[in-house]
Amino acid sequence: MIISYKEAKRLLLGSKEISLDLGLTRTRVIFKDDKYFFPENQTLTKQDLKKVIKKDKICFFIEENTIVPISIFSEETNKYYKLVPTINWPTIELSGIRMHVTSSMAPKEDTEKKISFVFPLQGNILDTCTGLGYTAIMASRTADMVYTYEIDSNVIEIQKINPYSKELFNNPKIKRHNANCFERIKDFKGCFFDAIIHDPPRLTLATTLYSQDFYNDLFKILKSEGKLYHYTGDPGSKNRSMDIRSGISKRLEKSGFVNIKRVFNGLTALKP
């Protein structure tokens, strides 16, 4: 069971029904003798709920009659991972960096926006960086098969916890890989993918995913007339002298891509 500040507030305001899976379903909670009684014989106090409300940028498990933050610290990566509630689908935060553009739109709308730039998605689709899997899951609605890659095992642990990532593990139209996309896409021979959605971490965290070699490989495995959407974010907005999209455009063009356009938080390109 998962609770966020939104559901904790509802309980304290007297609601008898809340969501314990971040909005997917509703569950009845009983308040008696100054305690809240949840399924699986779990109980929380008002003080527990007040703690959840104070920590409004993280989700919590309810277990052993207490709240436990959904977070991981990895000594291997030296990063802190946590599941963060939003107005709809949750996002993941890695040492303060959020995976979705939550300042301007929620993760659901953010994903829909990315998908729209390469729509309609049909045939084989490459999702280079899984994250919480929203792109792969949404792409699978119309695609024949989605191939998606996540190198970070800690992110995969958060996927397993997040109710909205469940389809990654049971959707037959999604082929999920715990692997480095930079290396594994070399396994594909010739023009295999009908469209590619490249949503990498920021440049400083994954330089190889912005490299000429990687773009060359993307071009090789994309079919003729295939579309590419490359997420960049807007990292130069606070520093006008920095424009990573200009450099990316030049490298994509060098790889052979044409019709390269600037779009919301990224670039689109076409293989002739």
Coordinates of C-alpha atoms in Angstrom, one line a residue:
M1 CA 0.0 0.0 0.0
I2 CA 1.2 3.5 -1.0
I3 CA 0.2 6.8 0.5
S4 CA 1.0 10.4 -0.5
Y5 CA 0.4 13.7 1.1
K6 CA -2.9 14.1 -1.0
E7 CA -4.5 11.0 0.5
A8 CA -3.2 11.8 4.0
K9 CA -4.9 15.2 3.8
R10 CA -8.2 13.6 2.7
L11 CA -8.2 11.3 5.7
L12 CA -7.5 14.1 8.1
L13 CA -10.4 16.0 6.5
G14 CA -12.7 13.1 7.2
S15 CA -12.7 11.2 4.0
K16 CA -13.6 7.5 4.4
E17 CA -12.3 6.4 1.0
I18 CA -8.8 7.1 -0.4
S19 CA -6.4 5.6 -3.0
L20 CA -3.6 3.4 -1.8
D21 CA -2.1 3.0 -5.2
L22 CA -1.6 6.6 -6.2
G23 CA -5.0 7.1 -7.8
L24 CA -5.7 3.8 -9.7
T25 CA -8.3 2.5 -7.2
R26 CA -10.2 3.5 -4.1
T27 CA -10.1 1.8 -0.7
R28 CA -12.2 2.3 2.4
V29 CA -10.4 3.3 5.6
I30 CA -11.9 3.1 9.0
F31 CA -11.2 5.7 11.7
K32 CA -11.7 4.4 15.3
D33 CA -10.1 5.0 18.7
D34 CA -7.9 7.7 17.2
K35 CA -6.4 5.3 14.7
Y36 CA -6.9 4.7 10.9
F37 CA -7.5 1.1 10.0
F38 CA -6.2 0.0 6.6
P39 CA -6.4 -3.3 4.7
E40 CA -3.9 -6.1 5.7
N41 CA -4.4 -5.2 9.4
Q42 CA -2.3 -2.0 9.1
T43 CA -3.0 1.0 11.3
L44 CA -1.7 4.6 11.3
T45 CA -2.1 7.5 13.7
K46 CA -2.9 11.2 13.0
Q47 CA 0.7 11.9 13.7
D48 CA 1.8 9.5 11.0
L49 CA -0.5 11.2 8.5
K50 CA 0.8 14.7 9.5
K51 CA 4.4 13.4 8.8
V52 CA 3.3 12.3 5.3
I53 CA 1.7 15.8 4.6
K54 CA 5.0 17.5 5.7
K55 CA 6.9 15.3 3.2
D56 CA 4.9 16.2 0.2
K57 CA 7.6 15.4 -2.3
I58 CA 7.9 11.6 -1.6
C59 CA 5.5 8.6 -1.5
F60 CA 5.4 6.3 1.4
F61 CA 4.7 2.6 2.0
I62 CA 2.3 1.6 4.8
E63 CA 3.9 -1.4 6.5
E64 CA 4.3 -2.7 10.0
N65 CA 1.9 0.0 11.2
T66 CA 4.1 2.9 10.2
I67 CA 5.1 4.9 7.1
V68 CA 8.3 4.1 5.2
P69 CA 9.6 6.5 2.5
I70 CA 9.9 5.0 -1.0
S71 CA 13.5 5.8 -1.6
I72 CA 16.8 4.2 -2.3
F73 CA 20.4 5.4 -1.8
S74 CA 22.9 3.6 -3.9
E75 CA 26.6 3.5 -2.9
E76 CA 27.4 2.2 -6.4
T77 CA 25.9 5.2 -8.2
N78 CA 26.1 7.6 -5.3
K79 CA 22.6 8.7 -6.1
Y80 CA 19.4 9.1 -4.0
Y81 CA 16.2 7.8 -5.7
K82 CA 12.7 8.5 -4.6
L83 CA 9.1 8.2 -6.0
V84 CA 7.5 11.6 -6.1
P85 CA 3.7 12.2 -6.2
T86 CA 2.2 14.6 -8.8
I87 CA -1.3 15.5 -9.9
N88 CA -1.5 12.3 -11.8
W89 CA 1.2 9.7 -12.5
P90 CA 4.2 9.8 -10.1
T91 CA 7.7 10.7 -11.2
I92 CA 11.1 9.6 -10.1
E93 CA 13.7 11.9 -8.7
L94 CA 17.5 11.1 -8.9
S95 CA 19.5 13.2 -6.4
G96 CA 17.2 16.2 -6.9
I97 CA 16.7 15.8 -10.7
R98 CA 13.2 14.9 -11.7
M99 CA 12.7 12.6 -14.7
H100 CA 9.6 14.5 -15.9
V101 CA 8.8 18.2 -16.6
T102 CA 6.6 18.5 -13.6
S103 CA 7.0 22.3 -13.4
S104 CA 5.0 22.9 -16.6
M105 CA 3.0 19.7 -16.9
A106 CA 2.3 16.4 -15.1
P107 CA 4.1 13.2 -16.2
K108 CA 1.0 11.9 -18.1
E109 CA 0.8 15.0 -20.3
D110 CA 4.6 15.1 -20.6
T111 CA 4.6 11.5 -22.0
E112 CA 1.7 12.3 -24.3
K113 CA 3.6 15.3 -25.7
K114 CA 6.7 13.2 -26.5
I115 CA 4.6 10.5 -28.1
S116 CA 2.8 13.1 -30.3
F117 CA 5.9 14.0 -32.1
V118 CA 6.3 10.6 -33.6
F119 CA 2.7 9.6 -33.8
P120 CA 1.2 7.3 -35.2
L121 CA 3.5 4.7 -33.5
Q122 CA 3.3 1.5 -35.5
G123 CA 5.6 -1.5 -36.1
N124 CA 8.7 -1.8 -33.9
I125 CA 9.5 1.1 -31.6
L126 CA 12.7 1.9 -29.7
D127 CA 12.5 3.6 -26.3
T128 CA 16.1 4.1 -25.5
C129 CA 15.8 4.9 -21.8
T130 CA 12.9 3.3 -19.9
G131 CA 12.8 5.3 -16.7
L132 CA 9.4 4.5 -15.1
G133 CA 8.2 3.1 -18.4
Y134 CA 5.5 5.6 -19.3
T135 CA 6.7 6.1 -22.9
A136 CA 7.0 2.3 -23.5
I137 CA 3.6 1.6 -22.0
M138 CA 1.9 4.4 -24.0
A139 CA 3.7 3.5 -27.2
S140 CA 2.6 -0.1 -26.8
R141 CA -1.1 0.9 -27.3
T142 CA -0.6 1.2 -31.1
A143 CA 2.9 -0.4 -31.8
D144 CA 3.5 -4.0 -32.6
M145 CA 6.5 -4.2 -30.2
V146 CA 8.3 -1.7 -28.0
Y147 CA 12.0 -2.4 -27.1
T148 CA 13.1 -0.4 -24.0
Y149 CA 16.3 -0.2 -22.1
E150 CA 17.2 0.8 -18.5
I151 CA 20.8 0.6 -17.3
D152 CA 20.2 1.6 -13.7
S153 CA 19.0 -1.3 -11.5
N154 CA 17.8 1.1 -8.8
V155 CA 15.4 2.7 -11.3
I156 CA 14.1 -0.8 -12.0
E157 CA 13.5 -1.3 -8.3
I158 CA 11.4 1.8 -8.3
Q159 CA 9.5 0.5 -11.4
K160 CA 8.6 -2.6 -9.5
I161 CA 7.1 -0.4 -6.7
N162 CA 5.3 2.1 -8.9
P163 CA 1.7 1.0 -9.7
Y164 CA 1.8 2.9 -13.0
S165 CA 4.9 0.9 -14.2
K166 CA 3.2 -2.5 -13.8
E167 CA 2.7 -3.0 -17.5
L168 CA 6.4 -3.1 -18.0
F169 CA 6.4 -6.5 -16.4
N170 CA 3.3 -8.1 -17.9
N171 CA 2.6 -6.4 -21.3
P172 CA 3.6 -8.9 -24.1
K173 CA 4.1 -6.0 -26.5
I174 CA 7.0 -4.6 -24.4
K175 CA 10.5 -6.1 -24.4
R176 CA 12.2 -4.7 -21.3
H177 CA 16.0 -4.9 -21.0
N178 CA 18.2 -4.1 -18.0
A179 CA 21.1 -3.0 -20.2
N180 CA 23.0 -0.1 -21.7
C181 CA 21.2 1.1 -24.8
F182 CA 24.5 2.6 -26.2
E183 CA 25.9 -1.0 -26.4
R184 CA 22.8 -3.1 -27.0
I185 CA 21.4 -1.3 -30.1
K186 CA 24.5 -2.5 -32.0
D187 CA 22.8 -6.0 -31.8
F188 CA 20.2 -4.9 -34.4
K189 CA 21.2 -5.3 -38.0
G190 CA 19.9 -3.1 -40.7
C191 CA 16.7 -1.0 -40.6
F192 CA 14.6 -2.5 -37.8
F193 CA 12.7 0.3 -36.1
D194 CA 9.8 2.3 -37.4
A195 CA 10.3 5.1 -34.9
I196 CA 12.7 6.0 -32.0
I197 CA 12.0 7.9 -28.9
H198 CA 15.3 9.0 -27.3
D199 CA 14.7 10.4 -23.8
P200 CA 18.2 10.3 -22.2
P201 CA 19.3 11.7 -18.8
R202 CA 20.9 15.1 -19.0
L203 CA 24.1 15.5 -21.0
T204 CA 26.4 15.6 -17.9
L205 CA 25.1 12.2 -16.7
A206 CA 25.1 10.3 -20.0
T207 CA 27.5 11.8 -22.6
T208 CA 27.6 8.6 -24.8
L209 CA 23.9 9.0 -25.4
Y210 CA 24.5 12.3 -27.1
S211 CA 27.6 11.2 -29.1
Q212 CA 28.1 11.0 -32.8
D213 CA 28.6 7.2 -32.6
F214 CA 25.3 6.7 -30.9
Y215 CA 23.4 8.9 -33.4
N216 CA 25.1 7.0 -36.2
D217 CA 23.8 3.7 -34.7
L218 CA 20.2 5.2 -34.4
F219 CA 20.3 6.1 -38.0
K220 CA 21.4 2.7 -39.1
I221 CA 18.6 0.8 -37.2
L222 CA 15.8 3.2 -38.2
K223 CA 13.8 2.4 -41.3
S224 CA 13.5 4.8 -44.2
E225 CA 10.9 7.5 -43.4
G226 CA 11.2 6.6 -39.8
K227 CA 10.9 9.4 -37.2
L228 CA 13.1 10.2 -34.3
Y229 CA 12.1 12.3 -31.2
H230 CA 15.1 13.4 -29.1
Y231 CA 14.3 14.8 -25.7
T232 CA 16.7 17.5 -24.6
G233 CA 14.8 19.5 -21.9
D234 CA 15.6 23.1 -21.8
P235 CA 19.1 23.2 -20.1
G236 CA 20.2 26.4 -21.8
S237 CA 17.2 28.5 -20.7
K238 CA 19.1 29.9 -17.8
N239 CA 22.3 30.3 -19.7
R240 CA 21.7 31.8 -23.1
S241 CA 25.3 31.0 -24.3
M242 CA 24.5 27.3 -23.9
D243 CA 22.4 25.6 -26.6
I244 CA 22.9 21.9 -26.6
R245 CA 20.2 21.5 -29.3
S246 CA 22.4 23.2 -31.8
G247 CA 25.2 20.7 -31.3
I248 CA 22.7 17.8 -31.3
S249 CA 21.2 19.0 -34.6
K250 CA 24.6 19.1 -36.3
R251 CA 25.5 15.6 -35.1
L252 CA 22.1 14.2 -36.3
E253 CA 22.6 15.9 -39.6
K254 CA 26.0 14.4 -39.9
S255 CA 24.5 10.9 -39.2
G256 CA 22.2 11.4 -42.2
F257 CA 19.0 12.6 -40.5
V258 CA 16.9 15.3 -42.4
N259 CA 14.1 17.7 -41.6
I260 CA 15.5 18.3 -38.1
K261 CA 13.1 20.6 -36.2
R262 CA 13.1 22.1 -32.7
V263 CA 9.9 21.2 -30.8
F264 CA 8.8 21.3 -27.2
N265 CA 11.8 20.3 -25.1
G266 CA 13.5 18.5 -27.9
L267 CA 14.1 17.8 -31.6
T268 CA 12.4 15.7 -34.2
A269 CA 14.2 14.2 -37.2
L270 CA 13.5 12.0 -40.2
K271 CA 15.5 9.3 -41.9
P272 CA 15.1 9.8 -45.7

